[in-house]
């Protein structure tokens, strides 16, 4: 039988049909794979993040496993230090998330990384990486790269005292319940790197939140230049910072009648050996000439409080006279240190009428343990009088102006520490016990 030859045009048509079918198959197959493996919302880039192809070529890493889809957007900056850091963060994301295994294989969890990139003064390149798990930010980290010095910057660009104020700035602005223990544990040092720089603002990325700070308005905070801002040699205000706390027994040892130019430092040194803090109730008329004591007490983490200006008996004063006594001391503390918060108050001799307390609205701190140091002026007697009555939450009254009181602290701190007590300020005691202060009542102990 003779086989009929297929003409060349027909051959071409058939071949084109086969190629078209294969191409369509590949196209729809890829589309289906694309659709099933990588949901569109993971591939989309949010307008909330700023990117600049000139600073870093946009790249996407896609992976999947039994638990999750991963789509990690990132910039390729061609700067080895930055790109290695980005790679390490992405490896961390791939190893860490999802936070829980997937229970439904048909609905894998979605892990996405987004980023912002910014340049200031052609010198500081900022990168922020956000990891999202099922559309919720679970990790935020950032770095500022100094192109001139070829290194990441950190909080060491600030003076040590400024770092304390920046810690307070973070505590004041972070979105957490102010009585939560973890907010008291926020404490910067000179190695913090999670920063993001713009023309006027330095952003601290802390606990997955971004907290802006207008560094251009505080050149006196700077130890080194930043952006277009140069350091300024100007005094920095002092601030009080509590040191966090643990679930343990606590006692607040308080010292009246200072500041004393010698004993205050000896007291602080003794507390430092036990990682503790004290509260100093100062008399206003004793501050002039001792302003540096106020500054150093605050800067070393202790609390300054108000013991009136001239140490009168408040029972004998009018409301206006009491207010004047307290405001004069508060003003002297502020002028000496820059500390600008309302001070807790201890009336001289613990005397103040209940109706005055209710009317005036100051926070009145008395005591439940009296060391009687003014009476005995004997170190061993003071130690015994103090330690035998202390309970969890006690407030102990002592006096800063006696050498015997300072001497007694060796015994007091050792004895109470052996019993499991932590030495905290009065303010910290309220925070630790979760007590909201009522300014219409006096406090003797925090339970």
PDB file of N, CA and C in Angstrom, residues 252-254 256 279 281 303 305-307 343-352 357 362-368 393-397 425-427 429-430 437-439 441-446:
ATOM      1  N   UNK A 252      12.085  48.309 101.069  1.00  0.00           N
ATOM      2  CA  UNK A 252      12.580  49.626 100.673  1.00  0.00           C
ATOM      3  C   UNK A 252      13.239  50.292 101.884  1.00  0.00           C
ATOM      4  N   UNK A 253      14.555  50.456 101.838  1.00  0.00           N
ATOM      5  CA  UNK A 253      15.279  51.176 102.880  1.00  0.00           C
ATOM      6  C   UNK A 253      15.357  52.643 102.468  1.00  0.00           C
ATOM      7  N   UNK A 254      14.892  53.524 103.344  1.00  0.00           N
ATOM      8  CA  UNK A 254      14.820  54.945 103.015  1.00  0.00           C
ATOM      9  C   UNK A 254      15.659  55.760 103.993  1.00  0.00           C
ATOM     10  N   UNK A 256      16.399  59.662 105.453  1.00  0.00           N
ATOM     11  CA  UNK A 256      15.911  61.035 105.600  1.00  0.00           C
ATOM     12  C   UNK A 256      17.052  62.019 105.887  1.00  0.00           C
ATOM     13  N   UNK A 279      16.124  54.860  98.717  1.00  0.00           N
ATOM     14  CA  UNK A 279      15.354  56.087  98.499  1.00  0.00           C
ATOM     15  C   UNK A 279      15.840  57.137  99.475  1.00  0.00           C
ATOM     16  N   UNK A 281      15.146  60.756 101.041  1.00  0.00           N
ATOM     17  CA  UNK A 281      14.203  61.860 101.283  1.00  0.00           C
ATOM     18  C   UNK A 281      15.018  63.080 101.718  1.00  0.00           C
ATOM     19  N   UNK A 303      16.457  56.632  94.189  1.00  0.00           N
ATOM     20  CA  UNK A 303      15.312  57.539  94.109  1.00  0.00           C
ATOM     21  C   UNK A 303      15.527  58.752  95.017  1.00  0.00           C
ATOM     22  N   UNK A 305      13.477  61.752  96.902  1.00  0.00           N
ATOM     23  CA  UNK A 305      12.128  62.089  97.354  1.00  0.00           C
ATOM     24  C   UNK A 305      12.195  63.317  98.260  1.00  0.00           C
ATOM     25  N   UNK A 306      11.044  63.804  98.666  1.00  0.00           N
ATOM     26  CA  UNK A 306      10.906  65.127  99.286  1.00  0.00           C
ATOM     27  C   UNK A 306      10.638  65.009 100.788  1.00  0.00           C
ATOM     28  N   UNK A 307      11.504  65.657 101.582  1.00  0.00           N
ATOM     29  CA  UNK A 307      11.334  65.657 103.038  1.00  0.00           C
ATOM     30  C   UNK A 307      11.145  67.085 103.567  1.00  0.00           C
ATOM     31  N   UNK A 343       7.825  64.574  93.156  1.00  0.00           N
ATOM     32  CA  UNK A 343       8.532  63.734  94.126  1.00  0.00           C
ATOM     33  C   UNK A 343       7.572  63.174  95.170  1.00  0.00           C
ATOM     34  N   UNK A 344       7.805  61.929  95.561  1.00  0.00           N
ATOM     35  CA  UNK A 344       7.073  61.389  96.698  1.00  0.00           C
ATOM     36  C   UNK A 344       7.496  62.139  97.958  1.00  0.00           C
ATOM     37  N   UNK A 345       6.618  62.173  98.944  1.00  0.00           N
ATOM     38  CA  UNK A 345       6.795  63.051 100.112  1.00  0.00           C
ATOM     39  C   UNK A 345       6.800  62.245 101.403  1.00  0.00           C
ATOM     40  N   UNK A 346       7.745  62.586 102.269  1.00  0.00           N
ATOM     41  CA  UNK A 346       7.698  62.110 103.657  1.00  0.00           C
ATOM     42  C   UNK A 346       7.636  63.336 104.557  1.00  0.00           C
ATOM     43  N   UNK A 347       6.527  63.555 105.250  1.00  0.00           N
ATOM     44  CA  UNK A 347       6.440  64.696 106.166  1.00  0.00           C
ATOM     45  C   UNK A 347       7.445  64.525 107.310  1.00  0.00           C
ATOM     46  N   UNK A 348       8.093  65.583 107.743  1.00  0.00           N
ATOM     47  CA  UNK A 348       8.974  65.483 108.912  1.00  0.00           C
ATOM     48  C   UNK A 348       8.240  64.853 110.099  1.00  0.00           C
ATOM     49  N   UNK A 349       8.889  63.926 110.755  1.00  0.00           N
ATOM     50  CA  UNK A 349       8.339  63.182 111.894  1.00  0.00           C
ATOM     51  C   UNK A 349       7.157  62.293 111.485  1.00  0.00           C
ATOM     52  N   UNK A 350       6.878  62.209 110.200  1.00  0.00           N
ATOM     53  CA  UNK A 350       5.733  61.437 109.727  1.00  0.00           C
ATOM     54  C   UNK A 350       4.407  62.116 109.996  1.00  0.00           C
ATOM     55  N   UNK A 351       4.448  63.410 110.350  1.00  0.00           N
ATOM     56  CA  UNK A 351       3.235  64.115 110.782  1.00  0.00           C
ATOM     57  C   UNK A 351       2.564  64.864 109.643  1.00  0.00           C
ATOM     58  N   UNK A 352       1.300  64.520 109.419  1.00  0.00           N
ATOM     59  CA  UNK A 352       0.474  65.285 108.486  1.00  0.00           C
ATOM     60  C   UNK A 352      -0.968  64.872 108.713  1.00  0.00           C
ATOM     61  N   UNK A 357      -3.771  65.516 103.789  1.00  0.00           N
ATOM     62  CA  UNK A 357      -3.310  64.548 102.790  1.00  0.00           C
ATOM     63  C   UNK A 357      -4.354  64.409 101.691  1.00  0.00           C
ATOM     64  N   UNK A 362      -0.604  64.929  97.531  1.00  0.00           N
ATOM     65  CA  UNK A 362       0.763  64.444  97.382  1.00  0.00           C
ATOM     66  C   UNK A 362       0.828  62.955  97.740  1.00  0.00           C
ATOM     67  N   UNK A 363       1.820  62.242  97.209  1.00  0.00           N
ATOM     68  CA  UNK A 363       2.013  60.836  97.580  1.00  0.00           C
ATOM     69  C   UNK A 363       2.822  60.795  98.868  1.00  0.00           C
ATOM     70  N   UNK A 364       2.182  60.382  99.954  1.00  0.00           N
ATOM     71  CA  UNK A 364       2.797  60.408 101.279  1.00  0.00           C
ATOM     72  C   UNK A 364       3.349  59.033 101.629  1.00  0.00           C
ATOM     73  N   UNK A 365       4.650  58.993 101.914  1.00  0.00           N
ATOM     74  CA  UNK A 365       5.335  57.737 102.232  1.00  0.00           C
ATOM     75  C   UNK A 365       5.872  57.817 103.665  1.00  0.00           C
ATOM     76  N   UNK A 366       5.278  57.051 104.562  1.00  0.00           N
ATOM     77  CA  UNK A 366       5.816  56.944 105.917  1.00  0.00           C
ATOM     78  C   UNK A 366       6.541  55.602 106.052  1.00  0.00           C
ATOM     79  N   UNK A 367       6.344  54.845 107.094  1.00  0.00           N
ATOM     80  CA  UNK A 367       7.124  53.619 107.285  1.00  0.00           C
ATOM     81  C   UNK A 367       6.412  52.680 108.239  1.00  0.00           C
ATOM     82  N   UNK A 368       6.755  51.400 108.120  1.00  0.00           N
ATOM     83  CA  UNK A 368       6.251  50.419 109.088  1.00  0.00           C
ATOM     84  C   UNK A 368       7.372  49.863 109.953  1.00  0.00           C
ATOM     85  N   UNK A 393       7.593  43.879 101.525  1.00  0.00           N
ATOM     86  CA  UNK A 393       6.877  45.126 101.251  1.00  0.00           C
ATOM     87  C   UNK A 393       7.095  46.200 102.287  1.00  0.00           C
ATOM     88  N   UNK A 394       7.970  45.946 103.278  1.00  0.00           N
ATOM     89  CA  UNK A 394       8.224  46.937 104.327  1.00  0.00           C
ATOM     90  C   UNK A 394       8.934  48.170 103.788  1.00  0.00           C
ATOM     91  N   UNK A 395       8.664  49.297 104.462  1.00  0.00           N
ATOM     92  CA  UNK A 395       9.376  50.551 104.231  1.00  0.00           C
ATOM     93  C   UNK A 395      10.079  50.893 105.539  1.00  0.00           C
ATOM     94  N   UNK A 396      11.402  50.988 105.486  1.00  0.00           N
ATOM     95  CA  UNK A 396      12.212  51.231 106.679  1.00  0.00           C
ATOM     96  C   UNK A 396      12.672  52.687 106.689  1.00  0.00           C
ATOM     97  N   UNK A 397      12.509  53.372 107.827  1.00  0.00           N
ATOM     98  CA  UNK A 397      13.001  54.741 107.946  1.00  0.00           C
ATOM     99  C   UNK A 397      14.365  54.740 108.629  1.00  0.00           C
ATOM    100  N   UNK A 425      13.737  50.637  95.556  1.00  0.00           N
ATOM    101  CA  UNK A 425      13.226  51.961  95.909  1.00  0.00           C
ATOM    102  C   UNK A 425      11.740  51.869  96.228  1.00  0.00           C
ATOM    103  N   UNK A 426      11.210  52.927  96.826  1.00  0.00           N
ATOM    104  CA  UNK A 426       9.773  52.951  97.131  1.00  0.00           C
ATOM    105  C   UNK A 426       8.958  52.890  95.846  1.00  0.00           C
ATOM    106  N   UNK A 427       9.370  53.651  94.844  1.00  0.00           N
ATOM    107  CA  UNK A 427       8.642  53.630  93.569  1.00  0.00           C
ATOM    108  C   UNK A 427       8.628  52.227  92.983  1.00  0.00           C
ATOM    109  N   UNK A 429       8.886  49.452  94.586  1.00  0.00           N
ATOM    110  CA  UNK A 429       8.070  48.586  95.433  1.00  0.00           C
ATOM    111  C   UNK A 429       6.608  48.627  94.993  1.00  0.00           C
ATOM    112  N   UNK A 430       6.096  49.824  94.712  1.00  0.00           N
ATOM    113  CA  UNK A 430       4.712  49.944  94.223  1.00  0.00           C
ATOM    114  C   UNK A 430       4.545  49.227  92.888  1.00  0.00           C
ATOM    115  N   UNK A 437      -0.996  53.975  93.095  1.00  0.00           N
ATOM    116  CA  UNK A 437      -0.901  54.905  94.222  1.00  0.00           C
ATOM    117  C   UNK A 437      -2.157  55.760  94.334  1.00  0.00           C
ATOM    118  N   UNK A 438      -2.670  55.852  95.544  1.00  0.00           N
ATOM    119  CA  UNK A 438      -3.799  56.726  95.861  1.00  0.00           C
ATOM    120  C   UNK A 438      -3.255  57.930  96.623  1.00  0.00           C
ATOM    121  N   UNK A 439      -3.241  59.128  96.024  1.00  0.00           N
ATOM    122  CA  UNK A 439      -2.639  60.287  96.688  1.00  0.00           C
ATOM    123  C   UNK A 439      -3.440  60.833  97.864  1.00  0.00           C
ATOM    124  N   UNK A 441      -4.114  59.034 100.615  1.00  0.00           N
ATOM    125  CA  UNK A 441      -3.850  58.222 101.796  1.00  0.00           C
ATOM    126  C   UNK A 441      -2.353  58.082 101.996  1.00  0.00           C
ATOM    127  N   UNK A 442      -1.899  57.945 103.229  1.00  0.00           N
ATOM    128  CA  UNK A 442      -0.473  57.709 103.482  1.00  0.00           C
ATOM    129  C   UNK A 442      -0.151  56.226 103.353  1.00  0.00           C
ATOM    130  N   UNK A 443       1.097  55.920 102.993  1.00  0.00           N
ATOM    131  CA  UNK A 443       1.536  54.537 102.882  1.00  0.00           C
ATOM    132  C   UNK A 443       2.618  54.244 103.910  1.00  0.00           C
ATOM    133  N   UNK A 444       2.446  53.108 104.580  1.00  0.00           N
ATOM    134  CA  UNK A 444       3.401  52.669 105.584  1.00  0.00           C
ATOM    135  C   UNK A 444       4.136  51.401 105.134  1.00  0.00           C
ATOM    136  N   UNK A 445       3.478  50.652 104.302  1.00  0.00           N
ATOM    137  CA  UNK A 445       4.028  49.405 103.764  1.00  0.00           C
ATOM    138  C   UNK A 445       3.281  49.122 102.472  1.00  0.00           C
ATOM    139  N   UNK A 446       3.947  48.456 101.530  1.00  0.00           N
ATOM    140  CA  UNK A 446       3.298  48.126 100.254  1.00  0.00           C
ATOM    141  C   UNK A 446       3.042  46.636 100.224  1.00  0.00           C
TER     142      UNK A 446
END
